[in-house]
Amino acid sequence: MTALEIAGAVRTYGDLRALDGLALTVEPGEIHAIIGLNGAGKTTAMKAIVGQTRLDAGEARVLGAPIDAAGPDVLGRLGSVIDQPFGYPELTVRDNIVHAARLHGLDRAAAACAASSWIARLELEPWAGRRARGLSLGNRQRLGLACAAAHEPDLLILDEPTNALDPAGVLLLRDVILAAATRGAGVLVSSHHLDEVSRIAHRITVIHAGRVVGSLEPGQTDLEHRFFEMVRAWDAAHREDVRTRQEVHA
């Protein structure tokens, strides 16, 4: 069973087509990275995948079920960090992770065990009893990752997860993503850090103007140059579409 499939996805905001026939898949055990300029449609696609926004056309299926019809048995196997990391400001780091794990179906004892494990794994011990509102941006990101992954999801959706992370945090994130894929989870990750993407991804898909416009080979050097060449070539071949999007954004 495919961990994730999104096909023919269209999402419009007024005159802007944020998604324009987007199609993506993620297989179990695969790390699939999507890259693109700001406004390319990455976050909109991820929101559609987890049910935070509805598609105007097309379909998103997670773990074999249409997201629109997914029940707790499916949603409990999904973890995500999109836009802002999860965390109730008035709850402590530990209580936030316990709460997130409980929301995803773990019982009280298992949730408490998971919280302790992830606090250690993401080196959050000094802040375990601190309220989330008092965390630095980087530690908030670590907390959001712990909340997304504490229940060991079968599909992990991560939107710019390296945001605000220091180099130590990036290494911890890398370990989490690789471990998730090793145990068989599908991972969809977006990032502007192409060197990090190149290290961990099995597949790299380029999204531009709400569409898939090509792919890059993981492990290659100079991915930024290859990426910009691909985007410029698409823009040159679709000048009218580019002009329309620029007018809408203006």
Short mmCIF file of C-alpha atoms in Angstrom, two decimals:
data_model
loop_
_atom_site.label_atom_id
_atom_site.label_comp_id
_atom_site.label_asym_id
_atom_site.label_seq_id
_atom_site.Cartn_x
_atom_site.Cartn_y
_atom_site.Cartn_z
CA MET A 1 0.00 0.00 0.00
CA THR A 2 1.28 3.45 -0.92
CA ALA A 3 1.80 5.62 2.15
CA LEU A 4 0.67 8.75 0.32
CA GLU A 5 -0.85 9.54 -3.04
CA ILE A 6 -2.02 12.92 -4.24
CA ALA A 7 -3.33 13.09 -7.80
CA GLY A 8 -4.69 15.89 -9.98
CA ALA A 9 -4.65 18.27 -7.03
CA VAL A 10 -6.08 21.72 -7.71
CA ARG A 11 -6.46 24.45 -5.09
CA THR A 12 -7.31 28.04 -5.92
CA TYR A 13 -7.32 31.18 -3.82
CA GLY A 14 -9.21 33.79 -5.77
CA ASP A 15 -7.43 34.08 -9.10
CA LEU A 16 -4.33 32.23 -7.90
CA ARG A 17 -3.91 28.51 -8.56
CA ALA A 18 -1.77 27.41 -5.64
CA LEU A 19 -1.96 23.81 -6.88
CA ASP A 20 -2.42 23.10 -10.57
CA GLY A 21 -2.79 19.36 -11.16
CA LEU A 22 -0.13 18.34 -8.65
CA ALA A 23 0.65 14.62 -8.35
CA LEU A 24 2.93 13.01 -5.74
CA THR A 25 3.45 9.65 -4.07
CA VAL A 26 5.38 8.43 -1.06
CA GLU A 27 6.08 4.74 -0.56
CA PRO A 28 6.52 3.04 2.83
CA GLY A 29 10.11 3.46 3.96
CA GLU A 30 10.74 6.27 1.46
CA ILE A 31 11.96 9.79 2.16
CA HIS A 32 10.53 11.96 -0.60
CA ALA A 33 11.70 15.58 -0.57
CA ILE A 34 9.86 18.37 -2.36
CA ILE A 35 11.65 21.60 -3.12
CA GLY A 36 10.53 24.85 -4.68
CA LEU A 37 10.58 28.61 -4.41
CA ASN A 38 8.36 30.39 -1.91
CA GLY A 39 4.79 30.25 -3.20
CA ALA A 40 5.43 27.13 -5.30
CA GLY A 41 2.63 25.21 -3.57
CA LYS A 42 4.56 23.00 -1.14
CA THR A 43 2.77 24.05 2.04
CA THR A 44 -0.63 24.07 0.34
CA ALA A 45 -0.02 20.51 -0.83
CA MET A 46 0.94 19.39 2.66
CA LYS A 47 -2.11 21.06 4.18
CA ALA A 48 -4.30 19.22 1.68
CA ILE A 49 -2.59 15.93 2.52
CA VAL A 50 -3.41 16.24 6.24
CA GLY A 51 -6.88 17.69 5.68
CA GLN A 52 -6.15 21.28 6.75
CA THR A 53 -7.35 22.60 3.41
CA ARG A 54 -9.78 21.14 0.88
CA LEU A 55 -8.91 20.55 -2.75
CA ASP A 56 -11.05 22.05 -5.48
CA ALA A 57 -10.26 19.02 -7.64
CA GLY A 58 -8.20 15.87 -7.35
CA GLU A 59 -7.67 13.63 -4.37
CA ALA A 60 -5.25 13.02 -1.52
CA ARG A 61 -5.05 9.49 -0.10
CA VAL A 62 -3.11 8.72 3.06
CA LEU A 63 -2.36 5.15 4.08
CA GLY A 64 -4.91 3.91 1.56
CA ALA A 65 -7.80 6.18 2.59
CA PRO A 66 -9.07 9.46 1.08
CA ILE A 67 -8.13 12.16 3.57
CA ASP A 68 -11.68 13.57 3.41
CA ALA A 69 -13.04 10.27 4.74
CA ALA A 70 -10.17 9.29 7.02
CA GLY A 71 -11.17 8.26 10.53
CA PRO A 72 -9.19 8.04 13.77
CA ASP A 73 -7.68 4.71 12.72
CA VAL A 74 -5.95 6.47 9.80
CA LEU A 75 -5.34 9.90 11.33
CA GLY A 76 -3.75 8.25 14.35
CA ARG A 77 -1.04 6.86 12.06
CA LEU A 78 -0.21 10.29 10.61
CA GLY A 79 2.22 12.85 12.04
CA SER A 80 2.93 16.34 10.73
CA VAL A 81 4.67 19.65 11.29
CA ILE A 82 3.19 22.24 8.93
CA ASP A 83 3.56 26.04 9.14
CA GLN A 84 3.93 26.25 12.92
CA PRO A 85 5.08 23.41 15.18
CA PHE A 86 2.46 21.97 17.52
CA GLY A 87 2.55 23.14 21.12
CA TYR A 88 0.09 24.61 23.58
CA PRO A 89 1.82 27.68 25.08
CA GLU A 90 0.58 27.04 28.63
CA LEU A 91 1.58 23.36 28.71
CA THR A 92 5.06 22.15 29.54
CA VAL A 93 7.24 20.41 27.00
CA ARG A 94 6.51 17.04 28.62
CA ASP A 95 2.76 17.64 28.85
CA ASN A 96 2.61 18.76 25.22
CA ILE A 97 4.22 15.54 24.02
CA VAL A 98 1.98 13.42 26.25
CA HIS A 99 -1.08 15.27 24.94
CA ALA A 100 -0.04 14.84 21.31
CA ALA A 101 0.61 11.13 21.81
CA ARG A 102 -2.78 10.70 23.50
CA LEU A 103 -4.49 12.51 20.62
CA HIS A 104 -2.94 9.94 18.29
CA GLY A 105 -4.26 6.97 20.25
CA LEU A 106 -1.62 6.07 22.83
CA ASP A 107 -2.85 5.25 26.32
CA ARG A 108 -1.69 7.28 29.30
CA ALA A 109 1.22 5.03 30.24
CA ALA A 110 2.48 4.67 26.67
CA ALA A 111 2.18 8.43 26.11
CA ALA A 112 4.20 9.17 29.24
CA CYS A 113 6.86 6.69 28.15
CA ALA A 114 6.97 8.21 24.66
CA ALA A 115 7.33 11.70 26.10
CA SER A 116 10.34 10.69 28.19
CA SER A 117 11.91 8.94 25.22
CA TRP A 118 11.48 11.87 22.85
CA ILE A 119 12.61 14.45 25.38
CA ALA A 120 15.87 12.52 25.62
CA ARG A 121 16.07 11.83 21.90
CA LEU A 122 15.73 15.51 20.96
CA GLU A 123 17.84 16.70 23.91
CA LEU A 124 15.01 18.66 25.50
CA GLU A 125 15.73 17.54 29.09
CA PRO A 126 16.66 21.02 30.39
CA TRP A 127 13.29 22.35 29.23
CA ALA A 128 11.05 19.35 29.96
CA GLY A 129 9.20 21.22 32.71
CA ARG A 130 9.12 24.58 30.96
CA ARG A 131 6.00 25.94 29.33
CA ALA A 132 6.15 26.01 25.55
CA ARG A 133 5.65 29.77 25.43
CA GLY A 134 9.08 30.20 27.05
CA LEU A 135 11.00 28.14 24.51
CA SER A 136 13.35 29.47 21.86
CA LEU A 137 12.26 29.07 18.25
CA GLY A 138 14.65 26.18 17.78
CA ASN A 139 13.39 24.32 20.83
CA ARG A 140 9.80 24.96 19.77
CA GLN A 141 10.67 23.28 16.49
CA ARG A 142 12.16 20.32 18.36
CA LEU A 143 9.00 20.11 20.48
CA GLY A 144 6.82 20.16 17.37
CA LEU A 145 8.85 17.33 15.88
CA ALA A 146 8.51 15.29 19.08
CA CYS A 147 4.75 15.85 19.09
CA ALA A 148 4.52 14.75 15.44
CA ALA A 149 6.62 11.62 15.88
CA ALA A 150 6.02 10.40 19.44
CA HIS A 151 3.33 7.92 18.36
CA GLU A 152 5.62 6.38 15.69
CA PRO A 153 3.44 7.35 12.70
CA ASP A 154 3.34 5.41 9.44
CA LEU A 155 3.38 8.68 7.47
CA LEU A 156 5.33 11.76 8.53
CA ILE A 157 4.73 15.13 6.81
CA LEU A 158 7.36 17.78 7.56
CA ASP A 159 7.15 21.31 6.15
CA GLU A 160 10.50 23.11 6.40
CA PRO A 161 11.47 21.17 9.54
CA THR A 162 14.97 22.69 9.68
CA ASN A 163 13.53 26.18 10.28
CA ALA A 164 15.13 27.78 13.35
CA LEU A 165 17.22 24.67 14.10
CA ASP A 166 20.89 25.06 14.94
CA PRO A 167 23.40 22.56 13.48
CA ALA A 168 22.90 20.20 16.44
CA GLY A 169 19.15 20.31 15.89
CA VAL A 170 19.56 19.58 12.19
CA LEU A 171 21.57 16.46 13.03
CA LEU A 172 18.89 15.31 15.48
CA LEU A 173 16.20 15.91 12.86
CA ARG A 174 18.19 13.92 10.32
CA ASP A 175 18.37 10.98 12.71
CA VAL A 176 14.61 11.12 13.33
CA ILE A 177 13.79 11.14 9.61
CA LEU A 178 16.20 8.33 8.77
CA ALA A 179 14.97 6.22 11.68
CA ALA A 180 11.34 6.72 10.65
CA ALA A 181 12.08 5.52 7.13
CA THR A 182 14.14 2.59 8.42
CA ARG A 183 11.18 1.27 10.44
CA GLY A 184 8.99 1.55 7.31
CA ALA A 185 7.29 4.93 7.61
CA GLY A 186 6.83 7.12 4.56
CA VAL A 187 8.27 10.63 4.94
CA LEU A 188 7.38 13.69 2.87
CA VAL A 189 9.63 16.65 3.66
CA SER A 190 9.94 20.11 2.14
CA SER A 191 13.07 22.17 2.54
CA HIS A 192 15.15 25.01 1.14
CA HIS A 193 18.30 23.32 2.52
CA LEU A 194 19.20 21.35 -0.57
CA ASP A 195 22.45 20.00 0.82
CA GLU A 196 20.56 18.39 3.70
CA VAL A 197 17.86 17.10 1.35
CA SER A 198 20.53 15.54 -0.84
CA ARG A 199 21.93 13.61 2.14
CA ILE A 200 18.69 11.98 3.28
CA ALA A 201 16.17 11.80 0.43
CA HIS A 202 15.48 8.82 -1.79
CA ARG A 203 13.65 11.11 -4.24
CA ILE A 204 13.70 14.87 -4.82
CA THR A 205 10.78 16.45 -6.69
CA VAL A 206 10.77 20.05 -7.90
CA ILE A 207 7.47 21.90 -7.52
CA HIS A 208 6.89 25.19 -9.30
CA ALA A 209 3.69 27.12 -9.98
CA GLY A 210 1.68 24.43 -8.25
CA ARG A 211 2.96 21.63 -10.49
CA VAL A 212 5.69 19.03 -10.60
CA VAL A 213 8.23 20.33 -13.11
CA GLY A 214 11.02 17.80 -12.68
CA SER A 215 13.20 15.84 -10.30
CA LEU A 216 16.78 15.89 -9.04
CA GLU A 217 19.06 13.01 -8.19
CA PRO A 218 19.91 12.73 -4.47
CA GLY A 219 23.60 12.75 -3.65
CA GLN A 220 24.54 15.11 -6.47
CA THR A 221 26.50 18.29 -5.85
CA ASP A 222 25.41 21.78 -6.87
CA LEU A 223 21.70 20.99 -6.50
CA GLU A 224 20.90 24.70 -6.18
CA HIS A 225 22.26 25.37 -9.68
CA ARG A 226 20.38 22.41 -11.16
CA PHE A 227 17.20 23.47 -9.37
CA PHE A 228 17.31 27.06 -10.65
CA GLU A 229 18.07 25.87 -14.18
CA MET A 230 14.97 23.68 -14.08
CA VAL A 231 12.75 26.48 -12.77
CA ARG A 232 14.07 29.01 -15.29
CA ALA A 233 13.54 26.57 -18.15
CA TRP A 234 9.94 26.02 -17.05
CA ASP A 235 9.34 29.77 -16.76
CA ALA A 236 10.79 30.36 -20.22
CA ALA A 237 8.46 27.75 -21.70
CA HIS A 238 5.39 29.08 -19.86
CA ARG A 239 5.83 32.86 -20.00
CA GLU A 240 2.10 33.59 -20.06
CA ASP A 241 1.46 31.48 -16.95
CA VAL A 242 4.34 33.21 -15.16
CA ARG A 243 3.01 36.65 -16.09
CA THR A 244 -0.45 35.77 -14.81
CA ARG A 245 0.88 34.49 -11.46
CA GLN A 246 3.00 37.61 -11.01
CA GLU A 247 -0.02 39.83 -11.65
CA VAL A 248 -2.11 37.87 -9.13
CA HIS A 249 0.62 38.07 -6.46
CA ALA A 250 0.98 41.81 -7.11
#
